[in-house]
Short mmCIF file of C-alpha atoms in Angstrom, two decimals:
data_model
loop_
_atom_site.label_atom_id
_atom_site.label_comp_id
_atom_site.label_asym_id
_atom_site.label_seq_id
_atom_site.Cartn_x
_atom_site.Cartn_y
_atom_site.Cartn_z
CA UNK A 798 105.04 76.06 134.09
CA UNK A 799 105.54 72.71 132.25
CA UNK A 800 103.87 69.84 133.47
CA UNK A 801 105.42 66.47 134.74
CA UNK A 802 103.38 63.64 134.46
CA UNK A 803 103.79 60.36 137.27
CA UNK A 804 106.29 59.03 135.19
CA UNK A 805 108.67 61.78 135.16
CA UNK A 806 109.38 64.62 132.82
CA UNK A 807 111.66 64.01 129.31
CA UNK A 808 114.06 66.51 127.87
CA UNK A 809 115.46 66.01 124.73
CA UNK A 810 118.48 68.07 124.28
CA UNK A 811 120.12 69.11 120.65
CA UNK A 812 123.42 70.51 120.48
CA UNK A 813 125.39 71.66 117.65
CA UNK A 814 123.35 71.40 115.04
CA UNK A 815 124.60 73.90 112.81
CA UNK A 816 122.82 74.34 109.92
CA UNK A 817 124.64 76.78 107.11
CA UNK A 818 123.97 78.71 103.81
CA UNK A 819 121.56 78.07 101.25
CA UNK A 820 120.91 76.52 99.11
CA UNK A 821 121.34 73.27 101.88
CA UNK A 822 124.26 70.84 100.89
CA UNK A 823 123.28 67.17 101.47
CA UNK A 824 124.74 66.99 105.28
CA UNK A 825 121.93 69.75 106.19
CA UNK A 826 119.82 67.77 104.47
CA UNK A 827 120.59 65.00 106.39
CA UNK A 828 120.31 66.97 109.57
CA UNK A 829 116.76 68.09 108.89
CA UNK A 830 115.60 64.57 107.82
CA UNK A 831 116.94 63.38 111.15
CA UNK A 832 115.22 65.72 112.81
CA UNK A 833 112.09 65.37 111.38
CA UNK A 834 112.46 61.41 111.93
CA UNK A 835 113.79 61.30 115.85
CA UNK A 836 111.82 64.09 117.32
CA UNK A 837 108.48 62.58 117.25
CA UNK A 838 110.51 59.15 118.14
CA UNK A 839 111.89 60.58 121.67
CA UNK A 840 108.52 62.25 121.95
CA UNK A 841 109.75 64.73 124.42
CA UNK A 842 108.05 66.90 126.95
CA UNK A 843 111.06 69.84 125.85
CA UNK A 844 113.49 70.42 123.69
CA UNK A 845 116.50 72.10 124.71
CA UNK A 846 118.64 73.53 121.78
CA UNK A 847 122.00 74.49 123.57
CA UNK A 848 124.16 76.54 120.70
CA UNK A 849 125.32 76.41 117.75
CA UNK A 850 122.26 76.22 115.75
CA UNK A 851 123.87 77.41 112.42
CA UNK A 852 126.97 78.66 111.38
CA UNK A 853 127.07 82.49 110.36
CA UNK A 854 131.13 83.05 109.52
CA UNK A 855 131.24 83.71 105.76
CA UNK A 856 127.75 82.44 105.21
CA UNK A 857 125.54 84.75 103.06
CA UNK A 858 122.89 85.46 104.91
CA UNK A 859 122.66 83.12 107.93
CA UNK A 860 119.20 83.70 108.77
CA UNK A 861 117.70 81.71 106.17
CA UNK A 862 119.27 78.46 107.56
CA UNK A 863 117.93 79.64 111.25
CA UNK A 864 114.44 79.88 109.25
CA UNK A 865 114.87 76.43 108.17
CA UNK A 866 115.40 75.19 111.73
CA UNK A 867 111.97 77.72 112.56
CA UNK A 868 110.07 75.63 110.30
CA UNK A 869 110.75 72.36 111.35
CA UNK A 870 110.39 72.71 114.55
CA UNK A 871 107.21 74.69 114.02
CA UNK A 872 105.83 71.04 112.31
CA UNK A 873 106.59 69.31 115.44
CA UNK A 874 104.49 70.23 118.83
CA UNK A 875 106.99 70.05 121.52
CA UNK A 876 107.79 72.76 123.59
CA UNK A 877 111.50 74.58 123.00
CA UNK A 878 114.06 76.10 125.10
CA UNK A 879 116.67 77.51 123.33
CA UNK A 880 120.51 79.14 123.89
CA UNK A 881 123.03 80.39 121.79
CA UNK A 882 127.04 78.71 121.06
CA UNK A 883 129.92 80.53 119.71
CA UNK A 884 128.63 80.28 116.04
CA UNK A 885 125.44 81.85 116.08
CA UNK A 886 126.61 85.30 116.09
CA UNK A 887 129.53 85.89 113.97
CA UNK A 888 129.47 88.82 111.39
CA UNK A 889 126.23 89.64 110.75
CA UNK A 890 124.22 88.36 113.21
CA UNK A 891 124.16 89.72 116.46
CA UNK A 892 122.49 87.78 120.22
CA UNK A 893 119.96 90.94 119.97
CA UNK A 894 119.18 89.29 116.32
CA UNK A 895 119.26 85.38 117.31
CA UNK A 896 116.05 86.65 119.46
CA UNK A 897 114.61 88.34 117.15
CA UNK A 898 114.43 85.07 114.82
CA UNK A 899 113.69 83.29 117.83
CA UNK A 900 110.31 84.92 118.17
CA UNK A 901 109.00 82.98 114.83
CA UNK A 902 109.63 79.77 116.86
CA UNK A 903 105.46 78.88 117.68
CA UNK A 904 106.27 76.24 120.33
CA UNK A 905 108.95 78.47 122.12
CA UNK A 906 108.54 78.11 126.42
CA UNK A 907 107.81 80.88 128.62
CA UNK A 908 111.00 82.75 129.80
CA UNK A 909 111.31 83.08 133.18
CA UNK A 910 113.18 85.54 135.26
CA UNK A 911 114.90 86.41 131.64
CA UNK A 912 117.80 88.66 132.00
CA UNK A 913 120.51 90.22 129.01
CA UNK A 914 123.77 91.22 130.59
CA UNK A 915 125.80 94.05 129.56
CA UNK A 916 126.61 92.15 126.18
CA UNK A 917 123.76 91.13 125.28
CA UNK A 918 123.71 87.37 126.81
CA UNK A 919 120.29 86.32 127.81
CA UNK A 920 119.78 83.84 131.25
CA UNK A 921 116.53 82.71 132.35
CA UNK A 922 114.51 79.74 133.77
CA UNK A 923 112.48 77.24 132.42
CA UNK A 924 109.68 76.00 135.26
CA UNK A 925 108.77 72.35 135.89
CA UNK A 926 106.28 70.87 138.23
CA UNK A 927 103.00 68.77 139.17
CA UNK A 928 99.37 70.05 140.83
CA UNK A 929 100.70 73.52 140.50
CA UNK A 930 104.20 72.89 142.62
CA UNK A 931 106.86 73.97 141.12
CA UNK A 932 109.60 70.61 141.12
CA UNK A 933 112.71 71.58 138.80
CA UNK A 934 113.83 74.46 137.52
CA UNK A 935 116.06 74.92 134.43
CA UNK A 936 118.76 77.64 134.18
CA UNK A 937 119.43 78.27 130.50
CA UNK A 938 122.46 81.01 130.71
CA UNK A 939 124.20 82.28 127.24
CA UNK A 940 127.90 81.30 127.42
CA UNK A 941 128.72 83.63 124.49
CA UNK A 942 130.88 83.44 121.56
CA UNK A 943 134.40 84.59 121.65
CA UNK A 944 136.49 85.47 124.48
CA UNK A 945 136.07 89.87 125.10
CA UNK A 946 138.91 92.24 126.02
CA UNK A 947 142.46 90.84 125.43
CA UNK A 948 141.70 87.06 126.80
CA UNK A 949 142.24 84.39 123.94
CA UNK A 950 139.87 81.32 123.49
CA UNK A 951 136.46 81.35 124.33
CA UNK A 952 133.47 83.58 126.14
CA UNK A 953 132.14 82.35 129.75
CA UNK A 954 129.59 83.22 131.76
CA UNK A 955 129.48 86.70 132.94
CA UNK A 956 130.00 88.17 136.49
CA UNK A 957 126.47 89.90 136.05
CA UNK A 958 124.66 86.86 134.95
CA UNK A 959 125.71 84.84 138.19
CA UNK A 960 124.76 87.46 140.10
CA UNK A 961 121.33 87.26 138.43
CA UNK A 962 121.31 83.52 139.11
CA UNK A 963 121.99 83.70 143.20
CA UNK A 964 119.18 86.06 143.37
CA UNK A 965 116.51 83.98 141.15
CA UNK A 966 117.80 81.06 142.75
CA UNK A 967 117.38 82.64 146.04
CA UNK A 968 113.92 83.56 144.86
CA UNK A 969 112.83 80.29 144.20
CA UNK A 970 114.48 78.81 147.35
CA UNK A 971 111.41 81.71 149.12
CA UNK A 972 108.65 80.82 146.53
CA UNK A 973 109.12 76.97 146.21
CA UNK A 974 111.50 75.67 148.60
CA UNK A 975 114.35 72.93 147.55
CA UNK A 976 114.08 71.53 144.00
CA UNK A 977 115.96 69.34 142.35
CA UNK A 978 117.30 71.47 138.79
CA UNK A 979 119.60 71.24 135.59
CA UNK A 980 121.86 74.18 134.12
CA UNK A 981 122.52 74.22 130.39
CA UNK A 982 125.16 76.55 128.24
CA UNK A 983 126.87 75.88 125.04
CA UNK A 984 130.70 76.23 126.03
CA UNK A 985 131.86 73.57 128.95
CA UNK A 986 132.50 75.34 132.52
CA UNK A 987 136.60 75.24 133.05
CA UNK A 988 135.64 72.08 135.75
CA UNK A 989 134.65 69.63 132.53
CA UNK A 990 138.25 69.20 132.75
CA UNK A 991 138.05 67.54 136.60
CA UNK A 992 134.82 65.86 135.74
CA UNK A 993 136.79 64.28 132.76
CA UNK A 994 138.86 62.33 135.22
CA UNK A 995 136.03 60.74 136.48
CA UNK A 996 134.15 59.58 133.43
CA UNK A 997 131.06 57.43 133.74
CA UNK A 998 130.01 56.78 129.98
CA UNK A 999 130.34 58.49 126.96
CA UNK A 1000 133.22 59.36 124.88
CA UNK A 1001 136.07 62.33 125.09
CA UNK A 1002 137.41 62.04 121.64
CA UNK A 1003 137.93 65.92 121.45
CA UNK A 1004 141.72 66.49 120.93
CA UNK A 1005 143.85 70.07 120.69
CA UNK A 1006 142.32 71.25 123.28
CA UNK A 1007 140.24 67.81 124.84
CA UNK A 1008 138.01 70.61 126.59
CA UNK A 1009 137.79 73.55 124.71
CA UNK A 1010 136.44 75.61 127.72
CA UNK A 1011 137.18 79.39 128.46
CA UNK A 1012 140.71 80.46 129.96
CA UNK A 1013 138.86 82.95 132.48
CA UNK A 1014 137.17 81.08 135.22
CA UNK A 1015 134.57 83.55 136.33
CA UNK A 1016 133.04 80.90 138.98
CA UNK A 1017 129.81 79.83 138.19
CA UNK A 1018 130.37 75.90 138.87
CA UNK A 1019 131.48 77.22 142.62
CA UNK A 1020 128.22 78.82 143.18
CA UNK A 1021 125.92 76.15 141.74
CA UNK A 1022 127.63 73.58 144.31
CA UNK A 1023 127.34 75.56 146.95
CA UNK A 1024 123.91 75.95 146.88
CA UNK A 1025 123.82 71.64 146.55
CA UNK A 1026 120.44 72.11 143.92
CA UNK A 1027 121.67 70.95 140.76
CA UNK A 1028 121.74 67.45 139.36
CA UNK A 1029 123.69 68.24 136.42
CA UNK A 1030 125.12 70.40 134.08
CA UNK A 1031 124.70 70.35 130.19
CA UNK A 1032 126.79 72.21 127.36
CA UNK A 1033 127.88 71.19 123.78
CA UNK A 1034 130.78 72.96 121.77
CA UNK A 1035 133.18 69.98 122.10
CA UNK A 1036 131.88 67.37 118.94
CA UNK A 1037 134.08 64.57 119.94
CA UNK A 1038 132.78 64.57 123.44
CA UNK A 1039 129.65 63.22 124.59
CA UNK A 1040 130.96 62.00 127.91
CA UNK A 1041 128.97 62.37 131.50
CA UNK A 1042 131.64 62.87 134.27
CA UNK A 1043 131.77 63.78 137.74
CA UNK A 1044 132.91 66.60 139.74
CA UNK A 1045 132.34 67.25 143.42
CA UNK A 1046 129.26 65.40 143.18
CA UNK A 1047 127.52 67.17 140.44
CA UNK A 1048 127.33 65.72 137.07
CA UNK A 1049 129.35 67.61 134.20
CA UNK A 1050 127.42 65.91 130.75
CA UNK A 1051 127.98 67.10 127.29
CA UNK A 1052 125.03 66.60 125.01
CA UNK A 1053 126.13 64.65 121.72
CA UNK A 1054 126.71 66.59 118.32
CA UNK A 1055 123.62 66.77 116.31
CA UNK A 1056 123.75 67.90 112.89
CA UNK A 1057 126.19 66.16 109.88
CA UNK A 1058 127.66 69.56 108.74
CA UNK A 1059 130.46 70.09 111.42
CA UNK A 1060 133.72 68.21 112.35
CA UNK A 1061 133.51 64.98 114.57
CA UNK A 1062 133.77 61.72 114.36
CA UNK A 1063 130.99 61.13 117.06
CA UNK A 1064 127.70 59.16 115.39
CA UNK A 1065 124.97 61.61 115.43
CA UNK A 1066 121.88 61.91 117.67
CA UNK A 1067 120.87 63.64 121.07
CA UNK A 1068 120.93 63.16 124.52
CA UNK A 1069 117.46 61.94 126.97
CA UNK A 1070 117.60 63.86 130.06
CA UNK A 1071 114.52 61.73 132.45
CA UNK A 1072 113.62 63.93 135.30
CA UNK A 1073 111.61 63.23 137.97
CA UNK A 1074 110.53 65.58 141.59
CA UNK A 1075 113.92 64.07 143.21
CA UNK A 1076 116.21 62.28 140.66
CA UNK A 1077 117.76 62.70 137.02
CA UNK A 1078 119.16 60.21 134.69
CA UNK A 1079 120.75 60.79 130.99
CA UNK A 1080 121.68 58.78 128.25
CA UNK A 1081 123.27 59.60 124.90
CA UNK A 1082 121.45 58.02 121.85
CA UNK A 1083 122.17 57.82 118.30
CA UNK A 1084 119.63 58.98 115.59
CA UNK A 1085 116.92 55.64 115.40
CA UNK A 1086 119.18 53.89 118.12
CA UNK A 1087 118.87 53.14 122.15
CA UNK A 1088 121.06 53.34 125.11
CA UNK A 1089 121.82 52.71 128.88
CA UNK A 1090 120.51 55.58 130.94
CA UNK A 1091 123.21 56.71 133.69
CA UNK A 1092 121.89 57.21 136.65
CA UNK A 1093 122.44 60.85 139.01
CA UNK A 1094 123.72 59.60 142.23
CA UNK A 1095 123.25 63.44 143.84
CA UNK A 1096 120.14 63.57 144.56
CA UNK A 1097 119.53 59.37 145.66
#
């Protein structure tokens, strides 16, 4: 379990950083330099990576720039949770592989209640509390790459991995009681598009599609309403959008692009997620700049 402290808990979340073949052209350079100068800045209690940390189509051998990411973040000592976007695994690499690397990552958290679906997706929990109490939970599920079977556009969660999440939520609900938790994946939910209609800061620059989210709803938004825990839900993918919305009560945020060496027109940075045993608040902040935190109504 990670420990809040009386004035709250602080996620920093990274999103697309995607870091590509060596030798490093000057935008990764950029990236890691901006890493290695923010980081320490947010000083963070965790880091959540949610996809995309590297490109692997037509890079020759993708795993060095994933080693490069390894090593910084093995400089810096901040706990990591990490999950995987549609261009980690293309070609050579494999979500089998991405863990495999992921294991040389020193400060990585304890996984809890880990499960890999039938294709290899990973799910689990990250655990949050004070005196020993568990407070907030994070769900961390794999949203996958590219659509399967004969469905065009992108991957969603799977049927098996929401299963997985009733029952660990309904495991926690016996062990811990009501807590107040987050859910983070790398490709947007299908409801991004309602919660986009109902904007409360940020941008949605993203054009052709404006929410490039899968075609197959498989339902997880439904079940995390229903069960009225979560204060908001986190994903990347889209560059141009950084925007937090609102949808049924629940929070629909996109973190904000973080490394130079992708599309976008979005300034760079990260998003500060503030928790605390009963609320959440976010803000979107460019690399060495500030902002003005939203606050999560759910939960008041």
């Amino acid at each position: 379990m990670l420990t809040m402290n009386e004035q709250g808990f602080k996620i920093l979340q990274l999103t697309d950083i995607h870091i590509g073949e060596a030798p490093f052209n000057a935008e990764d350079q950029a990236t890691f330099a901006a890493l290695k100068e923010n980081i320490p800045l947010v000083n963070p209690d965790l880091i959540v990576i949610s996809g995309d940390l590297i490109w692997s189509d037509g890079v020759d051998r993708p795993q060095r720039g994933y080693q490069a990411l390894v090593d910084i973040f093995n400089e810096l000592d901040y706990p990591l949770a990490i999950t995987y976007g549609n261009h980690d695994s293309e070609q050579t690499l494999d979500r089998s592989a991405l863990r495999k690397l992921e294991t040389g990552f020193t400060h990585r958290v304890t996984k809890h209640h880990a499960y890999v679906d039938p294709r290899g997706k990973e799910s689990y929990t990250v655990e949050i509390g004070q005196a020993g109490k568990i407070t907030n939970v994070l769900y961390i599920f794999d949203s996958g790459d590219n659509a399967p079977f004969d469905v065009e556009g992108y991957d969603w969660v799977s049927t098996e991995a929401i299963a997985w999440y009733e029952a660990t939520h309904t495991e926690y609900l016996r062990t811990a009681g009501q807590t107040v938790d987050l859910a983070f994946l790398h490709i947007p939910v299908p409801e991004y598009a309602n919660a986009a209609t109902h904007i409360v800061s940020g941008k949605w620059w993203e054009m052709n599609p404006r929410i490039a989210s899968p075609e197959l709803n498989t339902g997880l938004f439904a079940h995390l309403r229903f069960n009225q825990h979560i204060a908001g839900i986190f994903c990347g993918h889209d560059h141009d959008n950084n925007f937090e919305g609102r949808y049924m009560g629940i929070p629909l945020v996109y973190g904000n692009v973080s490394g130079y060496n992708c599309y976008g027109d979005l300034p760079r940075g990260y998003r500060v997620i503030n928790l605390t045993p009963k609320t959440m608040e976010t803000v979107t902040q460019t690399y060495r700049d500030g902002g003005t935190p939203m606050q999560s109504s759910w939960f008041d």
